Short mmCIF file of C-alpha atoms in Angstrom, two decimals:
data_model
loop_
_atom_site.label_atom_id
_atom_site.label_comp_id
_atom_site.label_asym_id
_atom_site.label_seq_id
_atom_site.Cartn_x
_atom_site.Cartn_y
_atom_site.Cartn_z
CA UNK A 14 60.77 -83.19 30.88
CA UNK A 15 62.20 -80.05 32.42
CA UNK A 16 64.45 -81.48 35.11
CA UNK A 17 66.17 -84.77 35.72
CA UNK A 18 67.95 -85.53 38.98
CA UNK A 19 70.10 -88.63 39.22
CA UNK A 20 71.77 -90.05 42.34
CA UNK A 21 72.00 -86.64 43.92
CA UNK A 22 73.87 -86.41 47.21
CA UNK A 23 74.64 -83.40 49.33
CA UNK A 24 76.80 -83.23 52.39
CA UNK A 25 77.39 -80.23 54.61
CA UNK A 26 80.72 -81.16 56.23
CA UNK A 27 79.97 -84.61 57.62
CA UNK A 28 76.23 -84.28 57.63
CA UNK A 29 74.40 -86.07 54.81
CA UNK A 30 71.56 -83.69 53.88
CA UNK A 31 70.35 -85.38 50.69
CA UNK A 32 70.96 -89.01 49.80
CA UNK A 33 70.46 -90.68 46.44
CA UNK A 34 67.74 -88.42 45.12
CA UNK A 35 66.31 -89.54 41.77
CA UNK A 36 63.58 -87.41 40.32
CA UNK A 37 62.04 -86.36 37.04
CA UNK A 38 60.03 -83.16 36.75
CA UNK A 39 57.67 -82.84 33.79
CA UNK A 40 56.32 -79.73 32.15
CA UNK A 41 52.71 -78.72 32.67
CA UNK A 42 52.53 -79.94 36.26
CA UNK A 43 52.51 -78.62 39.81
CA UNK A 44 54.58 -80.60 42.30
CA UNK A 45 54.34 -80.53 46.05
CA UNK A 46 57.64 -81.15 47.82
CA UNK A 47 56.54 -82.15 51.28
CA UNK A 48 58.41 -82.97 54.42
CA UNK A 49 59.01 -81.67 57.92
CA UNK A 50 61.48 -78.90 58.65
CA UNK A 51 65.06 -80.00 58.11
CA UNK A 52 64.23 -82.81 55.68
CA UNK A 53 66.24 -81.30 52.82
CA UNK A 54 63.56 -79.51 50.77
CA UNK A 55 65.27 -76.15 50.61
CA UNK A 56 68.69 -77.69 49.94
CA UNK A 57 67.28 -79.59 46.98
CA UNK A 58 65.67 -76.46 45.55
CA UNK A 59 68.84 -74.44 46.02
CA UNK A 60 70.86 -77.06 44.15
CA UNK A 61 68.42 -77.11 41.21
CA UNK A 62 68.51 -73.28 41.19
CA UNK A 63 72.32 -73.56 41.05
CA UNK A 64 72.80 -71.51 44.20
CA UNK A 65 74.80 -74.23 45.94
CA UNK A 66 76.73 -77.18 44.55
CA UNK A 67 75.79 -80.80 44.96
CA UNK A 68 78.36 -83.20 46.40
CA UNK A 69 77.79 -86.01 43.90
CA UNK A 70 75.20 -86.92 41.28
CA UNK A 71 73.80 -85.31 38.21
CA UNK A 72 71.16 -82.61 37.72
CA UNK A 73 69.93 -81.52 34.30
CA UNK A 74 67.57 -78.68 33.48
CA UNK A 75 66.16 -78.74 29.97
CA UNK A 76 68.91 -81.18 29.00
CA UNK A 77 71.65 -78.83 30.20
CA UNK A 78 74.03 -79.31 33.08
CA UNK A 79 73.58 -76.84 35.90
CA UNK A 80 75.26 -73.53 35.14
CA UNK A 81 74.70 -70.00 33.95
CA UNK A 82 72.30 -71.08 31.25
CA UNK A 83 70.07 -73.10 33.53
CA UNK A 84 69.90 -70.19 35.98
CA UNK A 85 67.90 -68.37 33.33
CA UNK A 86 65.43 -71.23 33.10
CA UNK A 87 64.87 -71.65 36.84
CA UNK A 88 63.19 -69.08 39.08
CA UNK A 89 63.68 -69.70 42.78
CA UNK A 90 61.74 -67.93 45.50
CA UNK A 91 63.48 -68.22 48.88
CA UNK A 92 61.69 -68.04 52.22
CA UNK A 93 63.62 -65.00 53.36
CA UNK A 94 62.59 -61.44 52.71
CA UNK A 95 65.46 -60.37 50.52
CA UNK A 96 64.79 -56.66 49.93
CA UNK A 97 66.72 -53.76 51.44
CA UNK A 98 64.70 -51.68 53.89
CA UNK A 99 64.50 -48.50 51.85
CA UNK A 100 63.01 -50.15 48.77
CA UNK A 101 59.56 -49.42 47.43
CA UNK A 102 57.58 -51.95 45.42
CA UNK A 103 58.36 -50.13 42.18
CA UNK A 104 62.11 -50.09 42.93
CA UNK A 105 62.11 -53.85 43.34
CA UNK A 106 60.17 -54.30 40.11
CA UNK A 107 62.71 -52.09 38.29
CA UNK A 108 65.54 -53.99 39.90
CA UNK A 109 64.16 -57.33 38.73
CA UNK A 110 63.55 -55.86 35.31
CA UNK A 111 67.19 -54.83 35.02
CA UNK A 112 68.55 -57.98 36.56
CA UNK A 113 66.62 -60.70 34.72
CA UNK A 114 66.51 -60.76 30.95
CA UNK A 115 63.36 -62.84 30.99
CA UNK A 116 61.47 -60.52 33.36
CA UNK A 117 58.07 -59.44 32.08
CA UNK A 118 57.33 -56.05 33.62
CA UNK A 119 53.75 -55.86 32.31
CA UNK A 120 52.93 -59.25 33.74
CA UNK A 121 54.32 -58.22 37.11
CA UNK A 122 52.32 -54.99 37.19
CA UNK A 123 49.20 -56.92 36.24
CA UNK A 124 49.67 -59.46 39.05
CA UNK A 125 50.39 -56.73 41.60
CA UNK A 126 47.22 -54.94 40.56
CA UNK A 127 45.26 -58.17 40.93
CA UNK A 128 46.45 -58.66 44.51
CA UNK A 129 46.09 -54.98 45.44
CA UNK A 130 49.72 -54.10 45.99
CA UNK A 131 50.46 -50.50 45.11
CA UNK A 132 53.71 -49.54 43.44
CA UNK A 133 54.44 -46.69 45.87
CA UNK A 134 54.31 -48.81 49.02
CA UNK A 135 57.46 -49.41 50.99
CA UNK A 136 58.25 -53.10 51.01
CA UNK A 137 58.89 -53.16 54.75
CA UNK A 138 55.38 -51.77 55.33
CA UNK A 139 53.77 -54.82 53.66
CA UNK A 140 52.11 -57.45 55.86
CA UNK A 141 53.47 -61.01 55.84
CA UNK A 142 50.77 -62.14 53.42
CA UNK A 143 51.35 -59.15 51.13
CA UNK A 144 55.11 -59.70 51.18
CA UNK A 145 54.61 -63.31 50.17
CA UNK A 146 52.29 -62.31 47.32
CA UNK A 147 54.79 -59.69 46.24
CA UNK A 148 57.65 -62.20 46.19
CA UNK A 149 55.53 -64.61 44.17
CA UNK A 150 54.56 -61.88 41.71
CA UNK A 151 58.23 -61.09 41.11
CA UNK A 152 59.21 -64.75 40.77
CA UNK A 153 56.38 -65.62 38.41
CA UNK A 154 56.94 -62.59 36.22
CA UNK A 155 60.13 -64.14 35.06
CA UNK A 156 59.47 -66.19 31.99
CA UNK A 157 61.08 -69.20 33.67
CA UNK A 158 60.26 -72.78 32.81
CA UNK A 159 60.86 -74.14 36.26
CA UNK A 160 59.47 -72.21 39.21
CA UNK A 161 60.59 -73.18 42.69
CA UNK A 162 58.58 -71.72 45.57
CA UNK A 163 60.04 -72.37 48.98
CA UNK A 164 57.31 -72.35 51.65
CA UNK A 165 55.03 -69.77 50.03
CA UNK A 166 52.27 -70.41 52.57
CA UNK A 167 53.97 -70.18 55.92
CA UNK A 168 52.67 -67.61 58.34
CA UNK A 169 49.93 -66.14 56.17
CA UNK A 170 46.16 -65.89 56.56
CA UNK A 171 43.63 -68.00 54.63
CA UNK A 172 42.57 -65.22 52.27
CA UNK A 173 46.15 -64.59 51.18
CA UNK A 174 46.56 -68.36 50.82
CA UNK A 175 43.64 -68.52 48.41
CA UNK A 176 45.09 -65.64 46.39
CA UNK A 177 48.47 -67.33 46.19
CA UNK A 178 46.95 -70.65 45.15
CA UNK A 179 45.10 -68.82 42.41
CA UNK A 180 48.31 -67.19 41.20
CA UNK A 181 50.03 -70.57 41.06
CA UNK A 182 47.16 -72.20 39.16
CA UNK A 183 46.91 -69.32 36.69
CA UNK A 184 50.61 -69.30 36.01
CA UNK A 185 50.85 -72.95 34.97
CA UNK A 186 51.15 -73.59 31.23
CA UNK A 187 52.14 -76.56 29.08
CA UNK A 188 55.63 -75.12 28.98
CA UNK A 189 56.48 -74.69 32.64
CA UNK A 190 56.45 -76.60 35.89
CA UNK A 191 56.14 -75.43 39.49
CA UNK A 192 57.54 -77.05 42.60
CA UNK A 193 56.10 -75.86 45.91
CA UNK A 194 57.78 -76.88 49.12
CA UNK A 195 55.57 -76.91 52.16
CA UNK A 196 54.89 -78.45 55.50
CA UNK A 197 51.31 -77.15 55.37
CA UNK A 198 49.77 -79.87 53.24
CA UNK A 199 46.09 -79.28 53.80
CA UNK A 200 46.19 -75.94 52.06
CA UNK A 201 47.78 -77.00 48.82
CA UNK A 202 46.24 -80.42 48.20
CA UNK A 203 43.72 -79.36 45.53
CA UNK A 204 46.26 -77.63 43.31
CA UNK A 205 48.87 -80.38 43.14
CA UNK A 206 49.44 -82.87 40.35
CA UNK A 207 52.24 -84.80 41.94
CA UNK A 208 53.51 -85.19 45.45
CA UNK A 209 57.07 -85.87 46.52
CA UNK A 210 57.65 -86.68 50.18
CA UNK A 211 61.11 -86.27 51.54
CA UNK A 212 62.26 -87.65 54.87
CA UNK A 213 65.73 -87.12 56.30
CA UNK A 214 67.10 -86.34 52.86
CA UNK A 215 65.54 -89.30 51.08
CA UNK A 216 62.54 -89.50 48.81
CA UNK A 217 60.02 -91.81 50.42
CA UNK A 218 57.07 -91.22 48.10
CA UNK A 219 56.67 -89.82 44.58
CA UNK A 220 53.18 -90.21 43.12
CA UNK A 221 50.31 -88.61 41.28
CA UNK A 222 47.93 -87.19 43.90
CA UNK A 223 44.70 -88.32 42.23
CA UNK A 224 46.08 -91.86 41.86
CA UNK A 225 47.01 -91.83 45.54
CA UNK A 226 43.51 -90.75 46.56
CA UNK A 227 42.03 -93.41 44.30
CA UNK A 228 44.24 -96.22 45.60
CA UNK A 229 44.37 -95.36 49.28
CA UNK A 230 41.08 -93.48 49.67
CA UNK A 231 43.03 -91.12 51.86
CA UNK A 232 43.87 -87.46 51.66
CA UNK A 233 47.46 -86.45 51.10
CA UNK A 234 47.65 -85.10 54.63
CA UNK A 235 46.59 -88.49 56.03
CA UNK A 236 49.21 -90.22 53.90
CA UNK A 237 51.74 -87.64 55.03
CA UNK A 238 51.02 -88.41 58.67
CA UNK A 239 51.32 -92.12 57.97
CA UNK A 240 54.71 -91.61 56.32
CA UNK A 241 56.17 -89.26 58.89
CA UNK A 242 54.71 -90.48 62.16
CA UNK A 243 55.82 -94.09 61.68
CA UNK A 244 59.44 -93.65 62.60
CA UNK B 7 33.92 -75.12 46.67
CA UNK B 8 35.41 -77.33 49.35
CA UNK B 9 36.57 -80.72 48.13
CA UNK B 10 36.80 -83.94 50.05
CA UNK B 11 40.49 -84.74 49.84
CA UNK B 12 40.00 -88.48 50.27
CA UNK B 13 38.24 -88.85 46.90
CA UNK B 14 39.93 -87.99 43.59
CA UNK B 15 39.04 -84.38 42.87
CA UNK B 16 38.33 -85.03 39.20
CA UNK B 17 35.54 -87.42 40.22
CA UNK B 18 34.06 -84.76 42.51
CA UNK B 19 34.14 -82.25 39.67
CA UNK B 20 32.46 -84.77 37.35
CA UNK B 21 29.69 -85.28 39.92
CA UNK B 22 29.32 -81.55 40.42
CA UNK B 23 28.86 -81.06 36.68
CA UNK B 24 26.43 -83.95 36.39
CA UNK B 25 24.32 -82.37 39.13
CA UNK B 26 24.37 -79.07 37.28
CA UNK B 27 23.27 -80.77 34.06
CA UNK B 28 20.51 -82.80 35.71
CA UNK B 29 19.19 -79.76 37.56
CA UNK B 30 19.32 -77.82 34.27
CA UNK B 31 21.64 -75.19 35.66
CA UNK B 32 23.60 -76.29 32.61
CA UNK B 33 21.23 -76.91 29.75
CA UNK B 34 21.64 -79.23 26.76
CA UNK B 35 23.95 -77.74 24.17
CA UNK B 36 25.34 -75.12 26.60
CA UNK B 37 28.94 -74.13 26.14
CA UNK B 38 31.14 -74.99 29.11
CA UNK B 39 33.87 -72.82 30.56
CA UNK B 40 37.33 -73.62 29.27
CA UNK B 41 39.35 -76.05 31.35
CA UNK B 42 41.58 -73.20 32.44
CA UNK B 43 38.74 -70.84 33.42
CA UNK B 44 37.01 -73.54 35.40
CA UNK B 45 40.24 -74.56 37.17
CA UNK B 46 40.84 -70.98 38.25
CA UNK B 47 37.23 -70.63 39.40
CA UNK B 48 37.43 -73.82 41.49
CA UNK B 49 41.02 -73.10 42.53
CA UNK B 50 42.22 -76.53 41.51
CA UNK B 51 44.86 -77.74 39.11
CA UNK B 52 44.19 -77.39 35.37
CA UNK B 53 45.02 -81.06 34.80
CA UNK B 54 42.37 -82.10 37.32
CA UNK B 55 39.64 -80.26 35.42
CA UNK B 56 41.00 -81.67 32.16
CA UNK B 57 40.60 -85.19 33.62
CA UNK B 58 37.04 -84.42 34.72
CA UNK B 59 36.12 -83.12 31.25
CA UNK B 60 37.77 -86.19 29.72
CA UNK B 61 35.72 -88.48 31.95
CA UNK B 62 32.46 -86.76 31.05
CA UNK B 63 33.36 -86.77 27.38
CA UNK B 64 34.06 -90.51 27.57
CA UNK B 65 30.52 -91.01 28.86
CA UNK B 66 29.04 -88.86 26.10
CA UNK B 67 27.75 -86.29 28.59
CA UNK B 68 29.75 -83.46 27.07
CA UNK B 69 31.44 -83.16 23.69
CA UNK B 70 34.22 -81.14 22.16
CA UNK B 71 33.98 -79.10 19.00
CA UNK B 72 37.46 -78.64 17.69
CA UNK B 73 38.67 -75.10 18.12
CA UNK B 74 35.31 -73.89 19.44
CA UNK B 75 34.92 -75.35 22.89
CA UNK B 76 33.20 -78.01 24.97
CA UNK B 77 29.43 -78.36 25.14
CA UNK B 78 26.76 -80.22 27.11
CA UNK B 79 25.31 -83.08 25.08
CA UNK B 80 22.27 -82.34 22.88
CA UNK B 81 20.98 -85.83 23.53
CA UNK B 82 18.06 -85.56 25.94
CA UNK B 83 18.09 -89.35 26.49
CA UNK B 84 21.56 -89.19 28.04
CA UNK B 85 20.45 -86.42 30.39
CA UNK B 86 17.28 -88.29 31.38
CA UNK B 87 19.35 -91.39 32.05
CA UNK B 88 21.70 -89.38 34.27
CA UNK B 89 18.78 -87.97 36.17
CA UNK B 90 17.25 -91.37 36.73
CA UNK B 91 20.60 -92.88 37.81
CA UNK B 92 21.19 -90.03 40.20
CA UNK B 93 17.72 -90.22 41.73
CA UNK B 94 18.12 -93.97 42.14
CA UNK B 95 21.31 -93.54 44.12
CA UNK B 96 19.66 -90.90 46.33
CA UNK B 97 16.72 -93.24 46.97
CA UNK B 98 19.01 -96.18 47.70
CA UNK B 99 20.95 -94.16 50.19
CA UNK B 100 17.73 -93.04 51.86
CA UNK B 101 16.42 -96.59 52.10
CA UNK B 102 19.70 -97.80 53.56
CA UNK B 103 19.58 -95.15 56.25
CA UNK B 104 15.94 -95.92 57.06
CA UNK B 105 16.65 -99.65 57.23
CA UNK B 106 19.51 -98.90 59.58
CA UNK B 107 16.94 -97.20 61.80
CA UNK B 108 14.87 -100.40 61.74
CA UNK B 109 12.17 -99.42 59.22
CA UNK B 110 10.69 -102.05 56.88
CA UNK B 111 9.84 -101.19 53.26
CA UNK B 112 6.15 -100.82 54.11
CA UNK B 113 6.91 -98.55 57.04
CA UNK B 114 9.19 -96.43 54.87
CA UNK B 115 6.40 -95.99 52.31
CA UNK B 116 3.93 -95.05 55.05
CA UNK B 117 6.41 -92.58 56.45
CA UNK B 118 6.77 -90.91 53.06
CA UNK B 119 3.02 -90.74 52.52
CA UNK B 120 2.59 -89.08 55.92
CA UNK B 121 4.62 -86.07 54.76
#
């Protein structure tokens, strides 16, 4: 097991954003964290990445309490484009290389080559799809054991989607786990092992996708609609 | 390949491989792609392909050689049996559809002979 979340709660002022989250994340699997906008997906990822504090509850990564050490185990890719305007691809790669001890420069260069992103390009000149691939390349080139991708598919074309899915599938080993948050379920169904549905800060479903298909004879997107339309 | 998301994907991969074996696209004794290679080719999860291989292995259709890889069975009887099972299900489906159109068995046979 790579992560264990127990009775996690998060409040922003008076607003309860996450309530009583209990979750175990195992190595060697790809998880889909699904829910509409504002359901708490990003907040949960940011807590596990130790970027914000939880209000109550316990989160362990690799048996360690959240802290400096776990930050080195978790790689989080935010939705925002976080690079300064002047930066070229190669500057960002160098920056990551300096900043993260576990960064594998060769791996990054290899992935960038695979998705046709040249080192001399200015980051702001990249299309939305290219930017997303670039962010994923950087995130995955860290030798992290838990990879958190926040909405890697939003606003990109189908070809870029296929490339990104391929990168995610290729990157999975017995020693790491990936959590992908998304509200675009159709696209990611075939690459998921497990699905976690989150509604208004609560987990409403946590199951193996193949078992779900077997039991309900429904696709995940149909189940998703059932869960979220029945208010 | 486009999967039907209402049926477990590992079952669809098993069926796909059985079709390849029956049609001799994969011949007896052929080495299969590694689980990882095949997952990347199909753009599905590695564990899904592992389940499909496990299912086929359980039925004796493919077998593992430790440290070498996974192979299509050498047993021609198993392949013949697969072919006959598969053809039977195709025929059954055809008959069901024809019966739904109001054909009797005799009429179905006549219809086939007329081709």
